[in-house]
Coordinates of N, CA and C in Angstrom, one line a residue:
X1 N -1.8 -23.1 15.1 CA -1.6 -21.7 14.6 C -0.5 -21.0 15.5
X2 N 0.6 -20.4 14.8 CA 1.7 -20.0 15.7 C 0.9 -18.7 16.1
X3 N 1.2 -17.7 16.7 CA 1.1 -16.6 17.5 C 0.7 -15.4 16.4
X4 N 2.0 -15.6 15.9 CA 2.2 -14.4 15.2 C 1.8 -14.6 13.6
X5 N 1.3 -15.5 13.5 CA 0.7 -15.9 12.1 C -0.9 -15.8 12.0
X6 N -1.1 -15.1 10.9 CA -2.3 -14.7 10.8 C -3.2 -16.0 10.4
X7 N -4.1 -16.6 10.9 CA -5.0 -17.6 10.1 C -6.1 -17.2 8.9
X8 N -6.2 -18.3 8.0 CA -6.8 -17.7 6.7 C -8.0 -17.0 7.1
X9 N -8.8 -17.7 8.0 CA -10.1 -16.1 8.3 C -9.6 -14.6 8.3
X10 N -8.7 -14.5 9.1 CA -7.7 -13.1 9.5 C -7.2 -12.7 8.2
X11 N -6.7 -13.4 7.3 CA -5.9 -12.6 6.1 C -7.4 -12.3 5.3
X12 N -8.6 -12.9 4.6 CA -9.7 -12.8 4.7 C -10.3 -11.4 4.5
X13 N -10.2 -11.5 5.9 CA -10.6 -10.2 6.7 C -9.9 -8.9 6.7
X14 N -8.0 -9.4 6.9 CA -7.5 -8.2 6.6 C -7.7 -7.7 4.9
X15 N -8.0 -8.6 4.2 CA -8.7 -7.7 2.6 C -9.5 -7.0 2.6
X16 N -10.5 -7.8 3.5 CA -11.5 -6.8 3.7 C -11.9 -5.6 4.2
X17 N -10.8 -5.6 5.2 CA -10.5 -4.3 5.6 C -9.2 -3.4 5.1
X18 N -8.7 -4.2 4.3 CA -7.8 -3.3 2.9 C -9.0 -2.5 2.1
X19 N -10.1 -3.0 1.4 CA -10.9 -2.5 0.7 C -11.4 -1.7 1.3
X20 N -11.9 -1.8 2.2 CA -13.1 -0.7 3.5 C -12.0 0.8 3.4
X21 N -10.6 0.6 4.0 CA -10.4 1.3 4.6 C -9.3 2.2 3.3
X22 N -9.2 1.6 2.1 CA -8.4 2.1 1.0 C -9.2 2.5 -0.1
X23 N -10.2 2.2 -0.2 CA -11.2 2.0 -1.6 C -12.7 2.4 -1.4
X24 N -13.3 1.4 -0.5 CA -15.0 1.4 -0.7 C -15.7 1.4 0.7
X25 N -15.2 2.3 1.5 CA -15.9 2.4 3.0 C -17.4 2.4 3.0
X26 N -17.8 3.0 2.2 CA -19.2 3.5 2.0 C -20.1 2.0 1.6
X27 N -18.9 0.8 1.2 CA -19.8 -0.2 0.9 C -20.3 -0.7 2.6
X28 N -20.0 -0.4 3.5 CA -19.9 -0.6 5.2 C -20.8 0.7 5.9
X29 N -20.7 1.5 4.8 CA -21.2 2.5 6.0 C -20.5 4.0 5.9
X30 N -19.0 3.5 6.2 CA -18.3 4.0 7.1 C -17.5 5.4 6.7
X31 N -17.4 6.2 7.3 CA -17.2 7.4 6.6 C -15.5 7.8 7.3
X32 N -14.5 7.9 6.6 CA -13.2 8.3 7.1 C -13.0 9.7 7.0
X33 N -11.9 10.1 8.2 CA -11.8 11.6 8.4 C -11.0 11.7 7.2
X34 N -10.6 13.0 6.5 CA -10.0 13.4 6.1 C -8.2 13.4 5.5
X35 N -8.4 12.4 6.4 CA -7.0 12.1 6.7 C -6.6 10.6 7.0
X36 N -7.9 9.8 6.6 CA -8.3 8.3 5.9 C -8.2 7.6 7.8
X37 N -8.3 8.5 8.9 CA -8.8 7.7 9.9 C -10.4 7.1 9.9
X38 N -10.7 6.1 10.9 CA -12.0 5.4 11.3 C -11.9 5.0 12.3
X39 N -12.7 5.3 13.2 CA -12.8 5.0 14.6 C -12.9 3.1 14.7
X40 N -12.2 3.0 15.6 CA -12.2 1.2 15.2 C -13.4 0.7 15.7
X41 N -13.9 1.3 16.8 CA -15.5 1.0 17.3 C -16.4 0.6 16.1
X42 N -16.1 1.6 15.6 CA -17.2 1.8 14.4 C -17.4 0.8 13.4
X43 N -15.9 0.3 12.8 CA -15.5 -0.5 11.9 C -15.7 -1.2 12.3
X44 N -15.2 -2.1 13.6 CA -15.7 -3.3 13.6 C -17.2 -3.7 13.7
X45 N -18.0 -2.6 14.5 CA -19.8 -2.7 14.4 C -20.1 -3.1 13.0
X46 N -19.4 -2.0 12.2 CA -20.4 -2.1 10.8 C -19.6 -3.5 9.6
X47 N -18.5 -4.3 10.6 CA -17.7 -5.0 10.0 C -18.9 -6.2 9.9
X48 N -19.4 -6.0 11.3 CA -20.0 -7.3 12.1 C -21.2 -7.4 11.6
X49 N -21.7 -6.0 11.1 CA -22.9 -6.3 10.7 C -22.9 -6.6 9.2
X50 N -22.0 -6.7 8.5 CA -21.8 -8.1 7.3 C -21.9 -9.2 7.4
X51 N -22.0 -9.4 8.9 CA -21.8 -10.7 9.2 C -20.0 -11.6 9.1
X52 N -19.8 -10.6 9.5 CA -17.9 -11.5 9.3 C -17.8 -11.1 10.8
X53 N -17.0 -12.3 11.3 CA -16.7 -12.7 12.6 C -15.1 -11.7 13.3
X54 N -15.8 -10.5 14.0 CA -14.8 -9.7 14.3 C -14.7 -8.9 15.5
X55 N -13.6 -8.8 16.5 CA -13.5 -8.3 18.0 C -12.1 -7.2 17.6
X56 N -12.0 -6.6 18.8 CA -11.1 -5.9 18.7 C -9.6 -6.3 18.9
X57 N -9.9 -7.8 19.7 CA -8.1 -8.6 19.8 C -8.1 -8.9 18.5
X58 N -8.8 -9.5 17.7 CA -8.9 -9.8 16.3 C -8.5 -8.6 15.1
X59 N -8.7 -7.4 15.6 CA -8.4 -6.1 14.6 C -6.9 -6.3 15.3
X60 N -6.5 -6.2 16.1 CA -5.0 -6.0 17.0 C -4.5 -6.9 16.3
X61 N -4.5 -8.1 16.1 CA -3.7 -8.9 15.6 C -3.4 -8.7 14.1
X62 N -4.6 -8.8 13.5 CA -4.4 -8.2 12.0 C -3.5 -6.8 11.6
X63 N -3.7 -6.0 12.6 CA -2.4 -5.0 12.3 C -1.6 -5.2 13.0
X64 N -1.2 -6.3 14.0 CA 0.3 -6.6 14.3 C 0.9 -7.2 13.4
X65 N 0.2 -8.2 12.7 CA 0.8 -9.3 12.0 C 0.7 -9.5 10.5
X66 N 0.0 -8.6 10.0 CA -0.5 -8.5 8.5 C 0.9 -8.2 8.2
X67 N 1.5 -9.5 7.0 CA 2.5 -9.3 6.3 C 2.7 -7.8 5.6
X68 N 2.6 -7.2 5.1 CA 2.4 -6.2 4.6 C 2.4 -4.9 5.0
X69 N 2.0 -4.9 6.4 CA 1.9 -4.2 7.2 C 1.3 -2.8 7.0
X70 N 0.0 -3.5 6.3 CA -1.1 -2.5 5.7 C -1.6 -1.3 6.7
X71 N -2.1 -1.6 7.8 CA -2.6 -0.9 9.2 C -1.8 -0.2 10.4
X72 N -2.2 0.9 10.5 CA -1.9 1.7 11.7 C -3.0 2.4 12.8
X73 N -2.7 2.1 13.9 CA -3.5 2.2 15.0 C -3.2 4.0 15.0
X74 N -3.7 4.7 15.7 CA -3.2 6.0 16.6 C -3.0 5.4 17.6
X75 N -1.8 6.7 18.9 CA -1.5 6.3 19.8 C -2.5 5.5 20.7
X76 N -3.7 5.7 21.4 CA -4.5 5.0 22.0 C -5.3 3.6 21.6
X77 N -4.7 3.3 19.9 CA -5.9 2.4 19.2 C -7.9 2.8 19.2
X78 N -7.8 3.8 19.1 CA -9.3 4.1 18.8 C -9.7 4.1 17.3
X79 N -8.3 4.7 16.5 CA -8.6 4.7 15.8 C -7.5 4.2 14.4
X80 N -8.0 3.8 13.6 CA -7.4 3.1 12.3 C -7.5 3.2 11.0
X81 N -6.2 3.7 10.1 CA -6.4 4.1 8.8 C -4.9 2.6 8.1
X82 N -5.2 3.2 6.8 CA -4.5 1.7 6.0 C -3.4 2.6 5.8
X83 N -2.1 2.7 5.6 CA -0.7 3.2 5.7 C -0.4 3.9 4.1
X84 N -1.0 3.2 2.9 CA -1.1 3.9 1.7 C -1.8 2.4 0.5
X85 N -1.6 2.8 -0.6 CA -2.4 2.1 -2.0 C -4.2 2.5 -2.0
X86 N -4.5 3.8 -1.4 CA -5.7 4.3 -1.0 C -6.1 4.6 -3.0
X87 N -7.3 4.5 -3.1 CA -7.9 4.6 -4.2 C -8.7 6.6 -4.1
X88 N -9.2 6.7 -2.8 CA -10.3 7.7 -2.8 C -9.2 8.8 -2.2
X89 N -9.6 9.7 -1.7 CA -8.9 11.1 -1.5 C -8.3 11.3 -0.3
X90 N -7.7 10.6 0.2 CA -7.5 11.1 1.6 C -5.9 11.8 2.1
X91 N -5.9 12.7 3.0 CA -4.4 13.1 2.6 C -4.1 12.5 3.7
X92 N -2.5 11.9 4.0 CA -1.9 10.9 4.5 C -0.9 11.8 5.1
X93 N -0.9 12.8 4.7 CA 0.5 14.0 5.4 C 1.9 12.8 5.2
X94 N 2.3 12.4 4.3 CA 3.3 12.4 3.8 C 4.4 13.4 3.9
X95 N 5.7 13.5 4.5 CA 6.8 14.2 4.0 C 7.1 13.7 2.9
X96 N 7.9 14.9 2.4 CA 8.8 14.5 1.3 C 10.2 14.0 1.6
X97 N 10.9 13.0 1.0 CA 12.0 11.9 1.4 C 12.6 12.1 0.1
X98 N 14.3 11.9 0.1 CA 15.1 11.6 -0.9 C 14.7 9.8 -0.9
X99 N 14.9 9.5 -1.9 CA 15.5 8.1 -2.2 C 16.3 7.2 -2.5
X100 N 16.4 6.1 -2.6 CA 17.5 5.5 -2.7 C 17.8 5.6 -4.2
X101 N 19.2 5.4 -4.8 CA 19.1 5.9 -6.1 C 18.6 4.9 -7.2
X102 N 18.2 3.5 -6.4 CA 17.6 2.7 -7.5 C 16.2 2.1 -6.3
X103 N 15.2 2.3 -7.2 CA 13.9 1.6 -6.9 C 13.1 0.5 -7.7
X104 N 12.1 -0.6 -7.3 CA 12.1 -1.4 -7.8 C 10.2 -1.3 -8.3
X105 N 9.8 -1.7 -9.6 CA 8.3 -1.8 -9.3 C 8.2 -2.8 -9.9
X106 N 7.3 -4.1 -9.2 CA 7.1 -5.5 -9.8 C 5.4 -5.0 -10.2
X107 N 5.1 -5.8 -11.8 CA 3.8 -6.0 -12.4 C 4.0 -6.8 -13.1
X108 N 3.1 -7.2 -14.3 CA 3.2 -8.2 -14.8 C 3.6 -7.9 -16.3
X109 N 4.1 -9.2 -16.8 CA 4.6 -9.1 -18.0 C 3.6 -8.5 -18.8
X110 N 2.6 -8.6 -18.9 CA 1.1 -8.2 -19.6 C 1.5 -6.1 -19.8
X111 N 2.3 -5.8 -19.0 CA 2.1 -4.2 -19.0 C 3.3 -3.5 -19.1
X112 N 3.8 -4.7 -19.9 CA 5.7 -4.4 -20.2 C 5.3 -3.1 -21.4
X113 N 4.9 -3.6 -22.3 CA 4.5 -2.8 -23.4 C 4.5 -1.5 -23.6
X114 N 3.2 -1.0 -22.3 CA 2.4 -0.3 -22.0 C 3.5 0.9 -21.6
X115 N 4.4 0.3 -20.4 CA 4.6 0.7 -19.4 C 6.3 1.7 -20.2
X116 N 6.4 1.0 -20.9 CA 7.7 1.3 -22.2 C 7.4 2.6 -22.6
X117 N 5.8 2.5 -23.2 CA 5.4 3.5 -24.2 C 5.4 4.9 -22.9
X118 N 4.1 4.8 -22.0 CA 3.9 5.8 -21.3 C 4.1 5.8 -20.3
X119 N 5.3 4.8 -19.5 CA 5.5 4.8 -18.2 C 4.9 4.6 -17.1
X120 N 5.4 4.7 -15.6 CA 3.7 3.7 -14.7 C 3.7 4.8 -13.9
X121 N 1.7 4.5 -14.4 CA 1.7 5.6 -13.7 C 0.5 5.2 -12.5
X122 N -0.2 6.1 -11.9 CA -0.6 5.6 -10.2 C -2.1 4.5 -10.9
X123 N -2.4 4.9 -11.8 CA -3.7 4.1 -12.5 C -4.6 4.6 -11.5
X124 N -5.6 3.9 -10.6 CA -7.0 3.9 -9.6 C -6.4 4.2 -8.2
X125 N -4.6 4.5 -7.7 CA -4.7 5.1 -6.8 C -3.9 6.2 -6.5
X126 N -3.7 7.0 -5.5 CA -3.4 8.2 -5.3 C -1.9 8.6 -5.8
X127 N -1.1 7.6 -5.8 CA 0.5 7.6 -6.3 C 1.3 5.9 -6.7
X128 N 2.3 6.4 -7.3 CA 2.8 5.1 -7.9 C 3.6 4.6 -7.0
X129 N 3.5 2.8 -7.1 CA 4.2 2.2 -5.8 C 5.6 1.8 -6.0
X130 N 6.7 2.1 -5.1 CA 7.7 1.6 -5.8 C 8.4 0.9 -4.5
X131 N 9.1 0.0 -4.4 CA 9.9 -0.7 -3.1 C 11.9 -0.6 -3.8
X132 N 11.9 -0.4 -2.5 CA 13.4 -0.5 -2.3 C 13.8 -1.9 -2.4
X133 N 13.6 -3.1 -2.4 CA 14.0 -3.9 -2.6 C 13.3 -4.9 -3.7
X134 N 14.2 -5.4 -4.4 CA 13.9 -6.5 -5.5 C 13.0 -7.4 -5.3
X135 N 13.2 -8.1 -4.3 CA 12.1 -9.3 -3.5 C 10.8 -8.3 -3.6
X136 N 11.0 -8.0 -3.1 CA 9.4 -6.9 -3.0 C 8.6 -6.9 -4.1
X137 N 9.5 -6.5 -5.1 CA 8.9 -5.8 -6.4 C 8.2 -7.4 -6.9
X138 N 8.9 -8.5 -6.7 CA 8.5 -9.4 -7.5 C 7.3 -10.3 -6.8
X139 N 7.0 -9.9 -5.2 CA 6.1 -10.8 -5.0 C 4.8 -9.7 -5.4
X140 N 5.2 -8.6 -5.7 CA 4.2 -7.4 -6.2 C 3.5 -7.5 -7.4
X141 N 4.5 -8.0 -8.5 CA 4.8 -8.6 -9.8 C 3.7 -9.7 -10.3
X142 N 4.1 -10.7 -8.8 CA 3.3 -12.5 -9.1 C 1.6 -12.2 -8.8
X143 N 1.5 -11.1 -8.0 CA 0.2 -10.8 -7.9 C -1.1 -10.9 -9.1
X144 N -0.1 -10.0 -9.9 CA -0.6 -9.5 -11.1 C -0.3 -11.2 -12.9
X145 N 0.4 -11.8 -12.5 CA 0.6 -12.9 -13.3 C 1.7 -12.8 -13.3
X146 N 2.4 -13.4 -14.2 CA 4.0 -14.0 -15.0 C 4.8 -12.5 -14.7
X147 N 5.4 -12.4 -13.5 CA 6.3 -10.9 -12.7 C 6.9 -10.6 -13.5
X148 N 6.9 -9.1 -13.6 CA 8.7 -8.8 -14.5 C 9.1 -7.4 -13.3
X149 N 9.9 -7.2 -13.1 CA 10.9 -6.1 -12.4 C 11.1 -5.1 -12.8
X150 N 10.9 -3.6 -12.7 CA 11.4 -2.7 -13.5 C 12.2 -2.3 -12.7
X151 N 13.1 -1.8 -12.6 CA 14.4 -1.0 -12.1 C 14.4 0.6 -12.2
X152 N 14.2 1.3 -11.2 CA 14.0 2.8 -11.8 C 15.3 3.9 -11.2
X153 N 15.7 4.3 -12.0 CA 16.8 5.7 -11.6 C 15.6 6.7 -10.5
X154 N 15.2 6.5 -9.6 CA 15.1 7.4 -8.5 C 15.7 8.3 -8.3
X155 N 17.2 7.9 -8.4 CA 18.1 9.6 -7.7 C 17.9 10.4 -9.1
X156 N 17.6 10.1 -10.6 CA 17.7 11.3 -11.5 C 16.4 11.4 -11.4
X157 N 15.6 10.4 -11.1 CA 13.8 11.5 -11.1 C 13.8 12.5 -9.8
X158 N 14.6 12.3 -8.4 CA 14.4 13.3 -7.8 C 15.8 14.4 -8.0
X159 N 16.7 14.1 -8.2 CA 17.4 15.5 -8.9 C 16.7 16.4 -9.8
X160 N 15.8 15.8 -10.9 CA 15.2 16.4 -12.1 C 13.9 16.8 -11.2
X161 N 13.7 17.0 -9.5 CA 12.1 17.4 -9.2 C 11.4 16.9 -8.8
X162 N 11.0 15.0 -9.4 CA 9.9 14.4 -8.6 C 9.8 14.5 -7.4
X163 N 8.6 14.6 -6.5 CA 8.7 14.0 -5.2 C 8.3 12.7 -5.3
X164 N 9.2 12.8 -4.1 CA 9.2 11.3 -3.5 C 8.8 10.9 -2.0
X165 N 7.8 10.5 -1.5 CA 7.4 10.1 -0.4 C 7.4 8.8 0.4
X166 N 8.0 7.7 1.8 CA 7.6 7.0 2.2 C 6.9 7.0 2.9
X167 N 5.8 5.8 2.8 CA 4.8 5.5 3.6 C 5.1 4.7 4.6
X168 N 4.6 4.3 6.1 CA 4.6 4.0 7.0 C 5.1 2.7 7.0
X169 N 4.8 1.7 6.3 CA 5.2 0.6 5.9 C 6.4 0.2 4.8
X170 N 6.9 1.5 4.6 CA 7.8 1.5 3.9 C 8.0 1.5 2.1
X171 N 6.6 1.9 1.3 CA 6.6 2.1 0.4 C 6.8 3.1 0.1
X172 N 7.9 3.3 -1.3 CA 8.3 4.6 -1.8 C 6.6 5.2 -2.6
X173 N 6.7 6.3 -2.6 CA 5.5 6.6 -3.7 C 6.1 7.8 -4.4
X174 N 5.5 7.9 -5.5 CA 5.3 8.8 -6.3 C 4.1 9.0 -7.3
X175 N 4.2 10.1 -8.0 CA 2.6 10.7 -9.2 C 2.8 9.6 -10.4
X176 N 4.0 9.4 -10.8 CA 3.8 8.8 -12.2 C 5.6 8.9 -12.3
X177 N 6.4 7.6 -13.0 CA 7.5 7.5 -13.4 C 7.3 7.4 -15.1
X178 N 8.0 8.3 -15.6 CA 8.6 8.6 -16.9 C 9.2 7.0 -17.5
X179 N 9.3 6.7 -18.5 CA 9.5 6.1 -19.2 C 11.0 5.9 -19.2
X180 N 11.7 7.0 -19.1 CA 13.1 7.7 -19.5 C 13.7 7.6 -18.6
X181 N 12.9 7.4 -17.4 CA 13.9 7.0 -15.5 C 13.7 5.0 -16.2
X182 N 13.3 4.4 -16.7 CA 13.6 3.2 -17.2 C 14.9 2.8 -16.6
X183 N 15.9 2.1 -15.7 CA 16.9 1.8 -16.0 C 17.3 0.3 -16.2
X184 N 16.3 -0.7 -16.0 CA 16.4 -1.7 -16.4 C 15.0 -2.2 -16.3
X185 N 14.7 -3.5 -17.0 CA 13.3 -4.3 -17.2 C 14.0 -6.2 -16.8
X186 N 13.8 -6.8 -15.7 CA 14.2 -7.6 -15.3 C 12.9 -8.7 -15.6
X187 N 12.8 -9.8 -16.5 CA 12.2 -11.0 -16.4 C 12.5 -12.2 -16.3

Protein backbone atom coordinates (compact mmCIF):
# COMPACT_ATOMS: atom_id res chain seq x y z
CA UNK A 1 0.00 0.00 0.00
CA UNK A 2 1.59 3.26 -1.11
CA UNK A 3 1.18 6.18 1.49
CA UNK A 4 -1.05 8.18 -0.03
CA UNK A 5 -3.50 5.63 -1.31
CA UNK A 6 -6.40 4.80 0.42
CA UNK A 7 -6.86 0.83 1.01
CA UNK A 8 -10.27 -0.73 0.17
CA UNK A 9 -11.32 -0.82 4.06
CA UNK A 10 -10.57 3.08 4.03
CA UNK A 11 -12.62 3.91 0.80
CA UNK A 12 -15.33 1.54 2.59
CA UNK A 13 -15.32 3.62 5.32
CA UNK A 14 -14.92 6.84 3.69
CA UNK A 15 -18.75 5.91 2.22
CA UNK A 16 -19.64 5.44 5.21
CA UNK A 17 -18.75 8.40 6.51
CA UNK A 18 -20.04 10.21 3.23
CA UNK A 19 -23.48 8.89 4.30
CA UNK A 20 -23.17 9.66 8.14
CA UNK A 21 -21.93 12.94 7.54
CA UNK A 22 -24.16 14.05 4.17
CA UNK A 23 -27.39 12.07 4.58
CA UNK A 24 -28.22 9.75 7.60
CA UNK A 25 -26.21 10.74 10.89
CA UNK A 26 -29.04 9.81 12.98
CA UNK A 27 -28.53 6.20 11.55
CA UNK A 28 -25.02 6.52 14.13
CA UNK A 29 -26.40 8.51 16.59
CA UNK A 30 -24.89 11.53 15.68
CA UNK A 31 -26.27 14.87 15.62
CA UNK A 32 -24.44 17.74 13.36
CA UNK A 33 -24.26 21.47 14.22
CA UNK A 34 -26.01 23.47 12.11
CA UNK A 35 -23.60 24.12 9.92
CA UNK A 36 -23.13 20.16 9.12
CA UNK A 37 -19.97 20.00 11.80
CA UNK A 38 -19.39 16.68 14.15
CA UNK A 39 -17.00 16.49 16.66
CA UNK A 40 -14.60 13.73 15.37
CA UNK A 41 -14.45 12.17 18.93
CA UNK A 42 -17.79 11.49 18.71
CA UNK A 43 -17.90 10.00 15.11
CA UNK A 44 -15.45 7.83 15.45
CA UNK A 45 -17.01 6.41 19.07
CA UNK A 46 -20.28 5.97 17.47
CA UNK A 47 -18.38 4.73 14.15
CA UNK A 48 -16.79 2.02 16.31
CA UNK A 49 -19.68 1.05 17.88
CA UNK A 50 -21.05 -0.38 14.37
CA UNK A 51 -18.37 -2.29 14.67
CA UNK A 52 -16.16 -0.85 11.75
CA UNK A 53 -12.57 -0.73 12.52
CA UNK A 54 -11.70 3.07 13.12
CA UNK A 55 -8.88 5.53 14.97
CA UNK A 56 -8.28 8.91 14.44
CA UNK A 57 -4.85 8.41 12.07
CA UNK A 58 -7.43 6.41 10.16
CA UNK A 59 -10.09 9.43 9.90
CA UNK A 60 -6.70 11.78 9.03
CA UNK A 61 -5.86 9.75 6.27
CA UNK A 62 -9.28 9.39 4.76
CA UNK A 63 -9.56 13.16 4.56
CA UNK A 64 -6.04 13.53 3.33
CA UNK A 65 -6.44 11.20 0.71
CA UNK A 66 -10.03 10.62 -0.25
CA UNK A 67 -9.99 11.15 -4.07
CA UNK A 68 -12.71 13.35 -4.08
CA UNK A 69 -11.82 15.16 -1.42
CA UNK A 70 -15.14 14.85 0.38
CA UNK A 71 -13.87 15.93 4.13
CA UNK A 72 -12.73 18.95 6.04
CA UNK A 73 -11.16 19.04 9.36
CA UNK A 74 -11.48 22.67 11.37
CA UNK A 75 -8.41 24.34 12.17
CA UNK A 76 -7.50 22.06 15.24
CA UNK A 77 -9.18 18.65 13.70
CA UNK A 78 -11.81 18.29 16.47
CA UNK A 79 -14.05 18.63 14.35
CA UNK A 80 -15.44 17.30 10.71
CA UNK A 81 -18.12 18.10 8.16
CA UNK A 82 -18.37 16.61 4.37
CA UNK A 83 -17.46 19.77 1.93
CA UNK A 84 -21.11 19.49 -0.03
CA UNK A 85 -23.74 16.70 -1.99
CA UNK A 86 -25.42 16.92 1.70
CA UNK A 87 -29.01 15.60 1.43
CA UNK A 88 -30.41 17.11 4.96
CA UNK A 89 -30.31 20.86 5.87
CA UNK A 90 -27.26 22.15 6.77
CA UNK A 91 -26.01 25.63 5.87
CA UNK A 92 -22.33 25.47 4.53
CA UNK A 93 -21.94 29.45 4.35
CA UNK A 94 -21.15 29.22 0.88
CA UNK A 95 -20.14 32.62 -0.98
CA UNK A 96 -21.45 33.45 -4.02
CA UNK A 97 -18.79 32.96 -7.00
CA UNK A 98 -18.98 33.95 -10.74
CA UNK A 99 -18.27 31.03 -13.00
CA UNK A 100 -16.52 29.77 -15.65
CA UNK A 101 -18.60 30.36 -18.69
CA UNK A 102 -18.88 26.67 -19.51
CA UNK A 103 -19.71 23.94 -16.85
CA UNK A 104 -19.87 20.34 -17.08
CA UNK A 105 -22.64 17.79 -15.40
CA UNK A 106 -21.96 13.96 -16.04
CA UNK A 107 -25.29 11.41 -15.44
CA UNK A 108 -26.37 8.87 -17.23
CA UNK A 109 -27.77 8.29 -20.51
CA UNK A 110 -31.09 6.95 -18.69
CA UNK A 111 -31.91 10.87 -17.74
CA UNK A 112 -30.99 12.41 -21.12
CA UNK A 113 -34.74 12.61 -21.77
CA UNK A 114 -35.80 13.88 -18.58
CA UNK A 115 -33.20 16.29 -18.16
CA UNK A 116 -34.18 17.88 -21.99
CA UNK A 117 -37.80 18.20 -20.83
CA UNK A 118 -37.24 19.79 -17.24
CA UNK A 119 -33.64 20.35 -16.75
CA UNK A 120 -31.28 19.06 -13.68
CA UNK A 121 -32.34 19.77 -10.97
CA UNK A 122 -30.69 19.14 -7.17
CA UNK A 123 -33.22 15.91 -6.84
CA UNK A 124 -32.51 14.53 -2.78
CA UNK A 125 -29.73 17.19 -2.36
CA UNK A 126 -29.40 20.66 -1.32
CA UNK A 127 -28.08 22.06 -4.98
CA UNK A 128 -27.11 20.91 -8.34
CA UNK A 129 -23.53 19.57 -9.05
CA UNK A 130 -21.72 20.91 -11.70
CA UNK A 131 -17.64 20.55 -12.41
CA UNK A 132 -15.41 22.72 -14.33
CA UNK A 133 -13.91 20.12 -15.99
CA UNK A 134 -15.04 17.40 -18.60
CA UNK A 135 -13.06 14.44 -17.02
CA UNK A 136 -15.04 15.17 -13.93
CA UNK A 137 -18.32 15.20 -15.33
CA UNK A 138 -17.77 11.90 -16.90
CA UNK A 139 -16.36 9.87 -14.13
CA UNK A 140 -19.62 11.52 -12.39
CA UNK A 141 -21.61 10.25 -15.43
CA UNK A 142 -20.04 6.24 -15.17
CA UNK A 143 -21.33 6.23 -11.66
CA UNK A 144 -24.75 6.40 -12.60
CA UNK A 145 -24.33 3.85 -15.91
CA UNK A 146 -23.58 4.44 -19.78
CA UNK A 147 -22.17 8.53 -19.03
CA UNK A 148 -23.33 11.28 -21.11
CA UNK A 149 -21.91 15.05 -20.56
CA UNK A 150 -24.00 17.97 -20.50
CA UNK A 151 -22.29 21.14 -21.26
CA UNK A 152 -23.93 24.23 -19.58
CA UNK A 153 -23.81 28.05 -20.53
CA UNK A 154 -22.97 29.18 -16.84
CA UNK A 155 -21.86 32.72 -17.79
CA UNK A 156 -25.72 33.28 -19.28
CA UNK A 157 -27.37 31.49 -16.20
CA UNK A 158 -25.30 33.87 -13.99
CA UNK A 159 -25.74 37.05 -16.16
CA UNK A 160 -29.67 36.11 -16.18
CA UNK A 161 -29.34 35.86 -11.86
CA UNK A 162 -28.57 32.29 -10.89
CA UNK A 163 -26.30 31.91 -8.08
CA UNK A 164 -23.49 30.16 -8.24
CA UNK A 165 -21.45 28.75 -5.45
CA UNK A 166 -18.03 26.69 -5.01
CA UNK A 167 -17.55 24.24 -2.62
CA UNK A 168 -14.36 23.45 -0.78
CA UNK A 169 -13.40 20.78 -3.03
CA UNK A 170 -14.19 22.50 -5.78
CA UNK A 171 -17.66 21.77 -6.89
CA UNK A 172 -19.63 24.37 -8.71
CA UNK A 173 -23.33 24.32 -7.20
CA UNK A 174 -26.40 25.55 -8.03
CA UNK A 175 -30.75 25.33 -7.25
CA UNK A 176 -31.61 23.82 -10.59
CA UNK A 177 -30.23 24.44 -14.34
CA UNK A 178 -32.93 25.32 -16.97
CA UNK A 179 -33.19 23.37 -19.89
CA UNK A 180 -32.43 26.51 -22.14
CA UNK A 181 -28.71 27.03 -20.47
CA UNK A 182 -28.47 23.44 -22.45
CA UNK A 183 -25.38 24.15 -24.57
CA UNK A 184 -24.36 20.84 -25.56
CA UNK A 185 -25.28 16.96 -24.75
CA UNK A 186 -21.95 14.97 -25.21
CA UNK A 187 -22.23 10.88 -25.56
Amino acid sequence: MKDDKLTKEEVKLSKFISLVLRHKPENIGLILSKDGWANVYELIEKIKSTGRNISKDILERIVLYNDKNRFKFNENHSLIRANQGHSINVDLEFEEKEPPEILFHGTSINNIDSIKQEGIKKMNRLYVHLSSREETAKKVGERHGKPVIIKINSKQMYEDGIKFYLSENKVWLCDYTDPKYIADIIK
